Amino acid sequence: QVYLEESGGGSVQTGGSLTLSCKPYTYFYTIDCMAWFRQAPGKEREEVAGKHPDVGRYYADSVKGRFIFSQDNEVNTLYLQMNDLKPEDTAVYYCAAPDRGLCGNQFTYWGQGTQVTVSS
């Protein structure tokens, strides 16, 4: 079982920055694959960034060059640093981990979600 605790988010103006945090609580030694998703009202959930042992960090084209996925192993926390935010980045953001913490499995563990609102 994996519990994901998110924090961060909020409201900013266009061009602003926010950083989201995600702390996994799990008895798995490590979770090699994790991802950040977002869902805007009326839209499908979108994977925006993640990490995988085979490819390292990866990003959706919509956020590439603006968002940074990082982690601090000392505090076992992952971060999504979001720069140059745009109104279309407005959404609820979730961190996610795959079933049994195994890469290639479906993402079945989700954080509680945190709202990001970007005003023009």
mmCIF file of N, CA and C in Angstrom:
data_model
loop_
_atom_site.group_PDB
_atom_site.id
_atom_site.type_symbol
_atom_site.label_atom_id
_atom_site.label_comp_id
_atom_site.label_asym_id
_atom_site.label_seq_id
_atom_site.Cartn_x
_atom_site.Cartn_y
_atom_site.Cartn_z
ATOM 1 N N GLN A 1 0.852 -1.191 0.000
ATOM 2 C CA GLN A 1 0.000 0.000 0.000
ATOM 3 C C GLN A 1 0.887 1.240 0.000
ATOM 4 N N VAL A 2 0.427 2.254 -0.688
ATOM 5 C CA VAL A 2 1.180 3.507 -0.793
ATOM 6 C C VAL A 2 0.245 4.662 -0.476
ATOM 7 N N TYR A 3 0.692 5.529 0.384
ATOM 8 C CA TYR A 3 -0.056 6.749 0.668
ATOM 9 C C TYR A 3 0.776 7.930 0.196
ATOM 10 N N LEU A 4 0.166 8.819 -0.584
ATOM 11 C CA LEU A 4 0.875 9.958 -1.157
ATOM 12 C C LEU A 4 0.308 11.242 -0.579
ATOM 13 N N GLU A 5 1.149 11.997 0.063
ATOM 14 C CA GLU A 5 0.725 13.245 0.704
ATOM 15 C C GLU A 5 1.235 14.423 -0.109
ATOM 16 N N GLU A 6 0.308 15.203 -0.650
ATOM 17 C CA GLU A 6 0.666 16.345 -1.480
ATOM 18 C C GLU A 6 0.568 17.636 -0.690
ATOM 19 N N SER A 7 1.337 18.613 -1.140
ATOM 20 C CA SER A 7 1.226 19.959 -0.603
ATOM 21 C C SER A 7 1.681 20.945 -1.680
ATOM 22 N N GLY A 8 1.392 22.188 -1.439
ATOM 23 C CA GLY A 8 1.725 23.217 -2.416
ATOM 24 C C GLY A 8 0.482 23.636 -3.176
ATOM 25 N N GLY A 9 0.666 24.204 -4.323
ATOM 26 C CA GLY A 9 -0.450 24.692 -5.099
ATOM 27 C C GLY A 9 -0.855 26.081 -4.639
ATOM 28 N N GLY A 10 -1.890 26.603 -5.255
ATOM 29 C CA GLY A 10 -2.361 27.931 -4.918
ATOM 30 C C GLY A 10 -2.714 28.716 -6.166
ATOM 31 N N SER A 11 -2.754 30.021 -6.018
ATOM 32 C CA SER A 11 -3.130 30.904 -7.126
ATOM 33 C C SER A 11 -1.995 31.859 -7.454
ATOM 34 N N VAL A 12 -1.709 31.982 -8.734
ATOM 35 C CA VAL A 12 -0.674 32.902 -9.186
ATOM 36 C C VAL A 12 -1.143 33.583 -10.460
ATOM 37 N N GLN A 13 -0.437 34.617 -10.838
ATOM 38 C CA GLN A 13 -0.709 35.270 -12.110
ATOM 39 C C GLN A 13 0.162 34.643 -13.204
ATOM 40 N N THR A 14 -0.229 34.894 -14.424
ATOM 41 C CA THR A 14 0.532 34.395 -15.570
ATOM 42 C C THR A 14 2.003 34.780 -15.440
ATOM 43 N N GLY A 15 2.852 33.788 -15.674
ATOM 44 C CA GLY A 15 4.287 34.007 -15.555
ATOM 45 C C GLY A 15 4.850 33.673 -14.194
ATOM 46 N N GLY A 16 3.996 33.407 -13.253
ATOM 47 C CA GLY A 16 4.434 33.092 -11.909
ATOM 48 C C GLY A 16 4.918 31.662 -11.770
ATOM 49 N N SER A 17 5.323 31.323 -10.560
ATOM 50 C CA SER A 17 5.861 29.998 -10.276
ATOM 51 C C SER A 17 5.225 29.410 -9.019
ATOM 52 N N LEU A 18 5.130 28.105 -9.008
ATOM 53 C CA LEU A 18 4.662 27.365 -7.848
ATOM 54 C C LEU A 18 5.431 26.057 -7.775
ATOM 55 N N THR A 19 5.556 25.518 -6.577
ATOM 56 C CA THR A 19 6.180 24.207 -6.412
ATOM 57 C C THR A 19 5.252 23.299 -5.623
ATOM 58 N N LEU A 20 4.998 22.135 -6.179
ATOM 59 C CA LEU A 20 4.193 21.117 -5.519
ATOM 60 C C LEU A 20 5.124 20.083 -4.897
ATOM 61 N N SER A 21 4.683 19.515 -3.788
ATOM 62 C CA SER A 21 5.444 18.473 -3.116
ATOM 63 C C SER A 21 4.603 17.218 -2.979
ATOM 64 N N CYS A 22 5.279 16.088 -2.991
ATOM 65 C CA CYS A 22 4.595 14.805 -2.825
ATOM 66 C C CYS A 22 5.481 13.905 -1.984
ATOM 67 N N LYS A 23 4.958 13.449 -0.861
ATOM 68 C CA LYS A 23 5.735 12.577 0.026
ATOM 69 C C LYS A 23 5.061 11.218 0.061
ATOM 70 N N PRO A 24 5.724 10.183 -0.440
ATOM 71 C CA PRO A 24 5.155 8.847 -0.393
ATOM 72 C C PRO A 24 5.400 8.177 0.953
ATOM 73 N N TYR A 25 4.373 7.506 1.438
ATOM 74 C CA TYR A 25 4.501 6.675 2.627
ATOM 75 C C TYR A 25 4.210 5.249 2.177
ATOM 76 N N THR A 26 5.214 4.385 2.296
ATOM 77 C CA THR A 26 5.058 3.041 1.772
ATOM 78 C C THR A 26 6.052 2.101 2.415
ATOM 79 N N TYR A 27 5.679 0.798 2.453
ATOM 80 C CA TYR A 27 6.643 -0.162 2.940
ATOM 81 C C TYR A 27 7.540 -0.697 1.832
ATOM 82 N N PHE A 28 7.266 -0.251 0.571
ATOM 83 C CA PHE A 28 8.182 -0.595 -0.510
ATOM 84 C C PHE A 28 9.481 0.156 -0.283
ATOM 85 N N TYR A 29 10.589 -0.507 -0.537
ATOM 86 C CA TYR A 29 11.878 0.105 -0.295
ATOM 87 C C TYR A 29 12.025 1.372 -1.125
ATOM 88 N N THR A 30 11.745 1.286 -2.415
ATOM 89 C CA THR A 30 11.769 2.439 -3.299
ATOM 90 C C THR A 30 10.657 2.326 -4.322
ATOM 91 N N ILE A 31 10.229 3.427 -4.802
ATOM 92 C CA ILE A 31 9.295 3.467 -5.921
ATOM 93 C C ILE A 31 10.034 4.118 -7.065
ATOM 94 N N ASP A 32 10.431 3.324 -8.030
ATOM 95 C CA ASP A 32 11.272 3.832 -9.101
ATOM 96 C C ASP A 32 10.512 4.696 -10.095
ATOM 97 N N CYS A 33 9.233 4.465 -10.241
ATOM 98 C CA CYS A 33 8.432 5.215 -11.194
ATOM 99 C C CYS A 33 7.347 5.985 -10.470
ATOM 100 N N MET A 34 7.314 7.279 -10.696
ATOM 101 C CA MET A 34 6.224 8.102 -10.181
ATOM 102 C C MET A 34 5.930 9.180 -11.205
ATOM 103 N N ALA A 35 4.770 9.776 -11.062
ATOM 104 C CA ALA A 35 4.374 10.770 -12.050
ATOM 105 C C ALA A 35 3.486 11.829 -11.436
ATOM 106 N N TRP A 36 3.433 12.941 -12.124
ATOM 107 C CA TRP A 36 2.500 14.021 -11.811
ATOM 108 C C TRP A 36 1.464 14.092 -12.923
ATOM 109 N N PHE A 37 0.208 14.165 -12.528
ATOM 110 C CA PHE A 37 -0.904 14.315 -13.464
ATOM 111 C C PHE A 37 -1.647 15.609 -13.124
ATOM 112 N N ARG A 38 -2.461 16.035 -14.050
ATOM 113 C CA ARG A 38 -3.365 17.149 -13.771
ATOM 114 C C ARG A 38 -4.676 16.923 -14.500
ATOM 115 N N GLN A 39 -5.709 17.520 -13.949
ATOM 116 C CA GLN A 39 -7.023 17.446 -14.591
ATOM 117 C C GLN A 39 -7.719 18.779 -14.454
ATOM 118 N N ALA A 40 -8.028 19.363 -15.583
ATOM 119 C CA ALA A 40 -8.764 20.621 -15.626
ATOM 120 C C ALA A 40 -10.245 20.316 -15.780
ATOM 121 N N PRO A 41 -11.115 21.227 -15.373
ATOM 122 C CA PRO A 41 -12.559 20.995 -15.498
ATOM 123 C C PRO A 41 -12.956 20.693 -16.934
ATOM 124 N N GLY A 42 -13.689 19.616 -17.100
ATOM 125 C CA GLY A 42 -14.172 19.253 -18.418
ATOM 126 C C GLY A 42 -13.148 18.609 -19.320
ATOM 127 N N LYS A 43 -11.957 18.355 -18.791
ATOM 128 C CA LYS A 43 -10.900 17.749 -19.599
ATOM 129 C C LYS A 43 -10.454 16.432 -18.991
ATOM 130 N N GLU A 44 -9.817 15.610 -19.831
ATOM 131 C CA GLU A 44 -9.297 14.350 -19.343
ATOM 132 C C GLU A 44 -8.025 14.580 -18.523
ATOM 133 N N ARG A 45 -7.747 13.628 -17.661
ATOM 134 C CA ARG A 45 -6.534 13.684 -16.870
ATOM 135 C C ARG A 45 -5.317 13.580 -17.784
ATOM 136 N N GLU A 46 -4.320 14.386 -17.520
ATOM 137 C CA GLU A 46 -3.130 14.470 -18.363
ATOM 138 C C GLU A 46 -1.884 14.218 -17.514
ATOM 139 N N GLU A 47 -1.020 13.333 -18.010
ATOM 140 C CA GLU A 47 0.255 13.105 -17.346
ATOM 141 C C GLU A 47 1.207 14.207 -17.782
ATOM 142 N N VAL A 48 1.751 14.956 -16.835
ATOM 143 C CA VAL A 48 2.584 16.092 -17.199
ATOM 144 C C VAL A 48 4.063 15.858 -16.967
ATOM 145 N N ALA A 49 4.421 14.989 -16.030
ATOM 146 C CA ALA A 49 5.837 14.744 -15.760
ATOM 147 C C ALA A 49 5.978 13.450 -14.971
ATOM 148 N N GLY A 50 7.156 12.870 -15.042
ATOM 149 C CA GLY A 50 7.381 11.646 -14.285
ATOM 150 C C GLY A 50 8.833 11.224 -14.333
ATOM 151 N N LYS A 51 9.067 10.093 -13.699
ATOM 152 C CA LYS A 51 10.406 9.526 -13.730
ATOM 153 C C LYS A 51 10.311 8.024 -13.983
ATOM 154 N N HIS A 52 11.283 7.509 -14.742
ATOM 155 C CA HIS A 52 11.339 6.093 -15.056
ATOM 156 C C HIS A 52 12.813 5.715 -15.168
ATOM 157 N N PRO A 53 13.212 4.566 -14.623
ATOM 158 C CA PRO A 53 14.636 4.202 -14.670
ATOM 159 C C PRO A 53 15.210 4.160 -16.085
ATOM 160 N N ASP A 54 14.381 3.833 -17.063
ATOM 161 C CA ASP A 54 14.887 3.681 -18.436
ATOM 162 C C ASP A 54 15.085 5.015 -19.150
ATOM 163 N N VAL A 55 14.308 6.030 -18.767
ATOM 164 C CA VAL A 55 14.358 7.302 -19.503
ATOM 165 C C VAL A 55 14.670 8.485 -18.615
ATOM 166 N N GLY A 56 14.730 8.272 -17.307
ATOM 167 C CA GLY A 56 14.955 9.388 -16.410
ATOM 168 C C GLY A 56 13.685 10.217 -16.257
ATOM 169 N N ARG A 57 13.837 11.510 -16.230
ATOM 170 C CA ARG A 57 12.679 12.412 -16.125
ATOM 171 C C ARG A 57 12.058 12.588 -17.511
ATOM 172 N N TYR A 58 10.746 12.687 -17.535
ATOM 173 C CA TYR A 58 10.079 12.955 -18.801
ATOM 174 C C TYR A 58 8.959 13.961 -18.569
ATOM 175 N N TYR A 59 8.604 14.662 -19.634
ATOM 176 C CA TYR A 59 7.630 15.748 -19.533
ATOM 177 C C TYR A 59 6.701 15.760 -20.736
ATOM 178 N N ALA A 60 5.475 16.181 -20.495
ATOM 179 C CA ALA A 60 4.562 16.413 -21.606
ATOM 180 C C ALA A 60 5.049 17.633 -22.385
ATOM 181 N N ASP A 61 4.769 17.645 -23.661
ATOM 182 C CA ASP A 61 5.198 18.768 -24.496
ATOM 183 C C ASP A 61 4.643 20.096 -23.982
ATOM 184 N N SER A 62 3.462 20.048 -23.392
ATOM 185 C CA SER A 62 2.799 21.270 -22.935
ATOM 186 C C SER A 62 3.533 21.949 -21.783
ATOM 187 N N VAL A 63 4.392 21.201 -21.083
ATOM 188 C CA VAL A 63 5.089 21.776 -19.925
ATOM 189 C C VAL A 63 6.605 21.725 -20.064
ATOM 190 N N LYS A 64 7.081 21.094 -21.112
ATOM 191 C CA LYS A 64 8.524 20.928 -21.293
ATOM 192 C C LYS A 64 9.212 22.292 -21.326
ATOM 193 N N GLY A 65 10.287 22.416 -20.581
ATOM 194 C CA GLY A 65 11.013 23.676 -20.502
ATOM 195 C C GLY A 65 10.510 24.614 -19.425
ATOM 196 N N ARG A 66 9.355 24.287 -18.858
ATOM 197 C CA ARG A 66 8.784 25.155 -17.811
ATOM 198 C C ARG A 66 8.658 24.433 -16.464
ATOM 199 N N PHE A 67 8.387 23.141 -16.493
ATOM 200 C CA PHE A 67 8.218 22.365 -15.266
ATOM 201 C C PHE A 67 9.460 21.519 -15.024
ATOM 202 N N ILE A 68 9.774 21.327 -13.746
ATOM 203 C CA ILE A 68 10.920 20.509 -13.373
ATOM 204 C C ILE A 68 10.501 19.500 -12.310
ATOM 205 N N PHE A 69 10.719 18.224 -12.607
ATOM 206 C CA PHE A 69 10.449 17.139 -11.673
ATOM 207 C C PHE A 69 11.756 16.843 -10.943
ATOM 208 N N SER A 70 11.700 16.872 -9.624
ATOM 209 C CA SER A 70 12.907 16.581 -8.862
ATOM 210 C C SER A 70 12.536 15.802 -7.606
ATOM 211 N N GLN A 71 13.549 15.313 -6.918
ATOM 212 C CA GLN A 71 13.293 14.606 -5.670
ATOM 213 C C GLN A 71 14.449 14.818 -4.716
ATOM 214 N N ASP A 72 14.121 14.784 -3.437
ATOM 215 C CA ASP A 72 15.102 14.894 -2.375
ATOM 216 C C ASP A 72 15.031 13.594 -1.583
ATOM 217 N N ASN A 73 15.996 12.723 -1.784
ATOM 218 C CA ASN A 73 15.948 11.411 -1.140
ATOM 219 C C ASN A 73 16.119 11.507 0.370
ATOM 220 N N GLU A 74 16.775 12.546 0.844
ATOM 221 C CA GLU A 74 16.986 12.676 2.289
ATOM 222 C C GLU A 74 15.673 12.867 3.032
ATOM 223 N N VAL A 75 14.728 13.520 2.395
ATOM 224 C CA VAL A 75 13.426 13.731 3.027
ATOM 225 C C VAL A 75 12.337 12.951 2.305
ATOM 226 N N ASN A 76 12.758 12.095 1.367
ATOM 227 C CA ASN A 76 11.831 11.227 0.645
ATOM 228 C C ASN A 76 10.650 12.012 0.088
ATOM 229 N N THR A 77 10.954 13.052 -0.635
ATOM 230 C CA THR A 77 9.906 13.911 -1.183
ATOM 231 C C THR A 77 10.193 14.221 -2.645
ATOM 232 N N LEU A 78 9.131 14.228 -3.431
ATOM 233 C CA LEU A 78 9.233 14.608 -4.834
ATOM 234 C C LEU A 78 8.640 15.989 -5.016
ATOM 235 N N TYR A 79 9.129 16.681 -6.015
ATOM 236 C CA TYR A 79 8.693 18.044 -6.257
ATOM 237 C C TYR A 79 8.336 18.241 -7.730
ATOM 238 N N LEU A 80 7.416 19.130 -7.965
ATOM 239 C CA LEU A 80 7.147 19.590 -9.324
ATOM 240 C C LEU A 80 7.238 21.115 -9.286
ATOM 241 N N GLN A 81 8.346 21.619 -9.778
ATOM 242 C CA GLN A 81 8.534 23.059 -9.839
ATOM 243 C C GLN A 81 7.936 23.557 -11.144
ATOM 244 N N MET A 82 6.998 24.478 -11.037
ATOM 245 C CA MET A 82 6.269 24.963 -12.211
ATOM 246 C C MET A 82 6.597 26.432 -12.426
ATOM 247 N N ASN A 83 7.233 26.727 -13.528
ATOM 248 C CA ASN A 83 7.655 28.089 -13.857
ATOM 249 C C ASN A 83 6.889 28.610 -15.067
ATOM 250 N N ASP A 84 6.886 29.910 -15.216
ATOM 251 C CA ASP A 84 6.236 30.548 -16.359
ATOM 252 C C ASP A 84 4.826 29.996 -16.549
ATOM 253 N N LEU A 85 4.070 29.998 -15.484
ATOM 254 C CA LEU A 85 2.739 29.405 -15.526
ATOM 255 C C LEU A 85 1.797 30.181 -16.429
ATOM 256 N N LYS A 86 0.896 29.441 -17.057
ATOM 257 C CA LYS A 86 -0.072 30.005 -17.981
ATOM 258 C C LYS A 86 -1.479 29.641 -17.522
ATOM 259 N N PRO A 87 -2.479 30.407 -17.943
ATOM 260 C CA PRO A 87 -3.850 30.076 -17.537
ATOM 261 C C PRO A 87 -4.237 28.637 -17.892
ATOM 262 N N GLU A 88 -3.715 28.107 -18.979
ATOM 263 C CA GLU A 88 -4.054 26.729 -19.356
ATOM 264 C C GLU A 88 -3.415 25.684 -18.445
ATOM 265 N N ASP A 89 -2.554 26.102 -17.527
ATOM 266 C CA ASP A 89 -2.018 25.187 -16.530
ATOM 267 C C ASP A 89 -2.958 25.021 -15.347
ATOM 268 N N THR A 90 -4.015 25.798 -15.313
ATOM 269 C CA THR A 90 -4.987 25.701 -14.224
ATOM 270 C C THR A 90 -5.619 24.318 -14.201
ATOM 271 N N ALA A 91 -5.507 23.649 -13.058
ATOM 272 C CA ALA A 91 -6.009 22.278 -12.925
ATOM 273 C C ALA A 91 -5.795 21.816 -11.492
ATOM 274 N N VAL A 92 -6.354 20.650 -11.199
ATOM 275 C CA VAL A 92 -5.997 19.942 -9.969
ATOM 276 C C VAL A 92 -4.841 19.012 -10.316
ATOM 277 N N TYR A 93 -3.787 19.093 -9.544
ATOM 278 C CA TYR A 93 -2.586 18.303 -9.789
ATOM 279 C C TYR A 93 -2.492 17.163 -8.790
ATOM 280 N N TYR A 94 -2.084 16.010 -9.306
ATOM 281 C CA TYR A 94 -1.974 14.802 -8.494
ATOM 282 C C TYR A 94 -0.601 14.163 -8.699
ATOM 283 N N CYS A 95 -0.018 13.669 -7.625
ATOM 284 C CA CYS A 95 1.111 12.759 -7.813
ATOM 285 C C CYS A 95 0.561 11.339 -7.764
ATOM 286 N N ALA A 96 1.268 10.426 -8.416
ATOM 287 C CA ALA A 96 0.768 9.070 -8.548
ATOM 288 C C ALA A 96 1.905 8.063 -8.545
ATOM 289 N N ALA A 97 1.596 6.880 -8.039
ATOM 290 C CA ALA A 97 2.552 5.780 -8.026
ATOM 291 C C ALA A 97 1.878 4.541 -8.606
ATOM 292 N N PRO A 98 2.650 3.653 -9.232
ATOM 293 C CA PRO A 98 2.047 2.479 -9.860
ATOM 294 C C PRO A 98 1.704 1.398 -8.852
ATOM 295 N N ASP A 99 0.868 0.478 -9.284
ATOM 296 C CA ASP A 99 0.459 -0.645 -8.464
ATOM 297 C C ASP A 99 1.682 -1.409 -7.958
ATOM 298 N N ARG A 100 1.743 -1.684 -6.678
ATOM 299 C CA ARG A 100 2.847 -2.362 -6.006
ATOM 300 C C ARG A 100 4.173 -1.628 -6.180
ATOM 301 N N GLY A 101 4.097 -0.387 -6.598
ATOM 302 C CA GLY A 101 5.310 0.408 -6.764
ATOM 303 C C GLY A 101 6.161 -0.033 -7.929
ATOM 304 N N LEU A 102 5.599 -0.824 -8.839
ATOM 305 C CA LEU A 102 6.386 -1.408 -9.920
ATOM 306 C C LEU A 102 6.186 -0.646 -11.223
ATOM 307 N N CYS A 103 7.286 -0.260 -11.840
ATOM 308 C CA CYS A 103 7.235 0.402 -13.137
ATOM 309 C C CYS A 103 6.519 -0.487 -14.147
ATOM 310 N N GLY A 104 5.717 0.124 -14.975
ATOM 311 C CA GLY A 104 4.978 -0.618 -15.984
ATOM 312 C C GLY A 104 3.580 -0.979 -15.555
ATOM 313 N N ASN A 105 3.332 -0.970 -14.252
ATOM 314 C CA ASN A 105 1.975 -1.203 -13.762
ATOM 315 C C ASN A 105 1.155 0.069 -13.852
ATOM 316 N N GLN A 106 -0.128 -0.107 -13.845
ATOM 317 C CA GLN A 106 -1.028 1.039 -13.887
ATOM 318 C C GLN A 106 -0.852 1.875 -12.628
ATOM 319 N N PHE A 107 -0.986 3.184 -12.789
ATOM 320 C CA PHE A 107 -0.947 4.068 -11.626
ATOM 321 C C PHE A 107 -2.229 3.861 -10.822
ATOM 322 N N THR A 108 -2.077 3.362 -9.602
ATOM 323 C CA THR A 108 -3.239 3.070 -8.772
ATOM 324 C C THR A 108 -3.240 3.841 -7.458
ATOM 325 N N TYR A 109 -2.126 4.459 -7.122
ATOM 326 C CA TYR A 109 -2.049 5.233 -5.891
ATOM 327 C C TYR A 109 -1.983 6.706 -6.266
ATOM 328 N N TRP A 110 -2.844 7.493 -5.626
ATOM 329 C CA TRP A 110 -2.972 8.904 -5.990
ATOM 330 C C TRP A 110 -2.936 9.784 -4.748
ATOM 331 N N GLY A 111 -2.304 10.938 -4.894
ATOM 332 C CA GLY A 111 -2.390 11.929 -3.849
ATOM 333 C C GLY A 111 -3.783 12.519 -3.780
ATOM 334 N N GLN A 112 -4.003 13.371 -2.811
ATOM 335 C CA GLN A 112 -5.343 13.928 -2.600
ATOM 336 C C GLN A 112 -5.676 15.013 -3.618
ATOM 337 N N GLY A 113 -4.664 15.472 -4.358
ATOM 338 C CA GLY A 113 -4.885 16.519 -5.350
ATOM 339 C C GLY A 113 -4.709 17.894 -4.736
ATOM 340 N N THR A 114 -4.134 18.783 -5.511
ATOM 341 C CA THR A 114 -3.953 20.163 -5.059
ATOM 342 C C THR A 114 -4.277 21.105 -6.221
ATOM 343 N N GLN A 115 -5.025 22.150 -5.921
ATOM 344 C CA GLN A 115 -5.489 23.062 -6.956
ATOM 345 C C GLN A 115 -4.410 24.076 -7.326
ATOM 346 N N VAL A 116 -4.201 24.238 -8.610
ATOM 347 C CA VAL A 116 -3.336 25.294 -9.142
ATOM 348 C C VAL A 116 -4.195 26.172 -10.038
ATOM 349 N N THR A 117 -4.224 27.455 -9.746
ATOM 350 C CA THR A 117 -5.010 28.403 -10.526
ATOM 351 C C THR A 117 -4.106 29.521 -11.029
ATOM 352 N N VAL A 118 -4.113 29.720 -12.334
ATOM 353 C CA VAL A 118 -3.286 30.751 -12.956
ATOM 354 C C VAL A 118 -4.212 31.762 -13.611
ATOM 355 N N SER A 119 -4.111 32.992 -13.172
ATOM 356 C CA SER A 119 -4.973 34.041 -13.717
ATOM 357 C C SER A 119 -4.200 34.899 -14.705
ATOM 358 N N SER A 120 -4.928 35.409 -15.675
ATOM 359 C CA SER A 120 -4.282 36.229 -16.705
ATOM 360 C C SER A 120 -4.237 37.694 -16.312
#
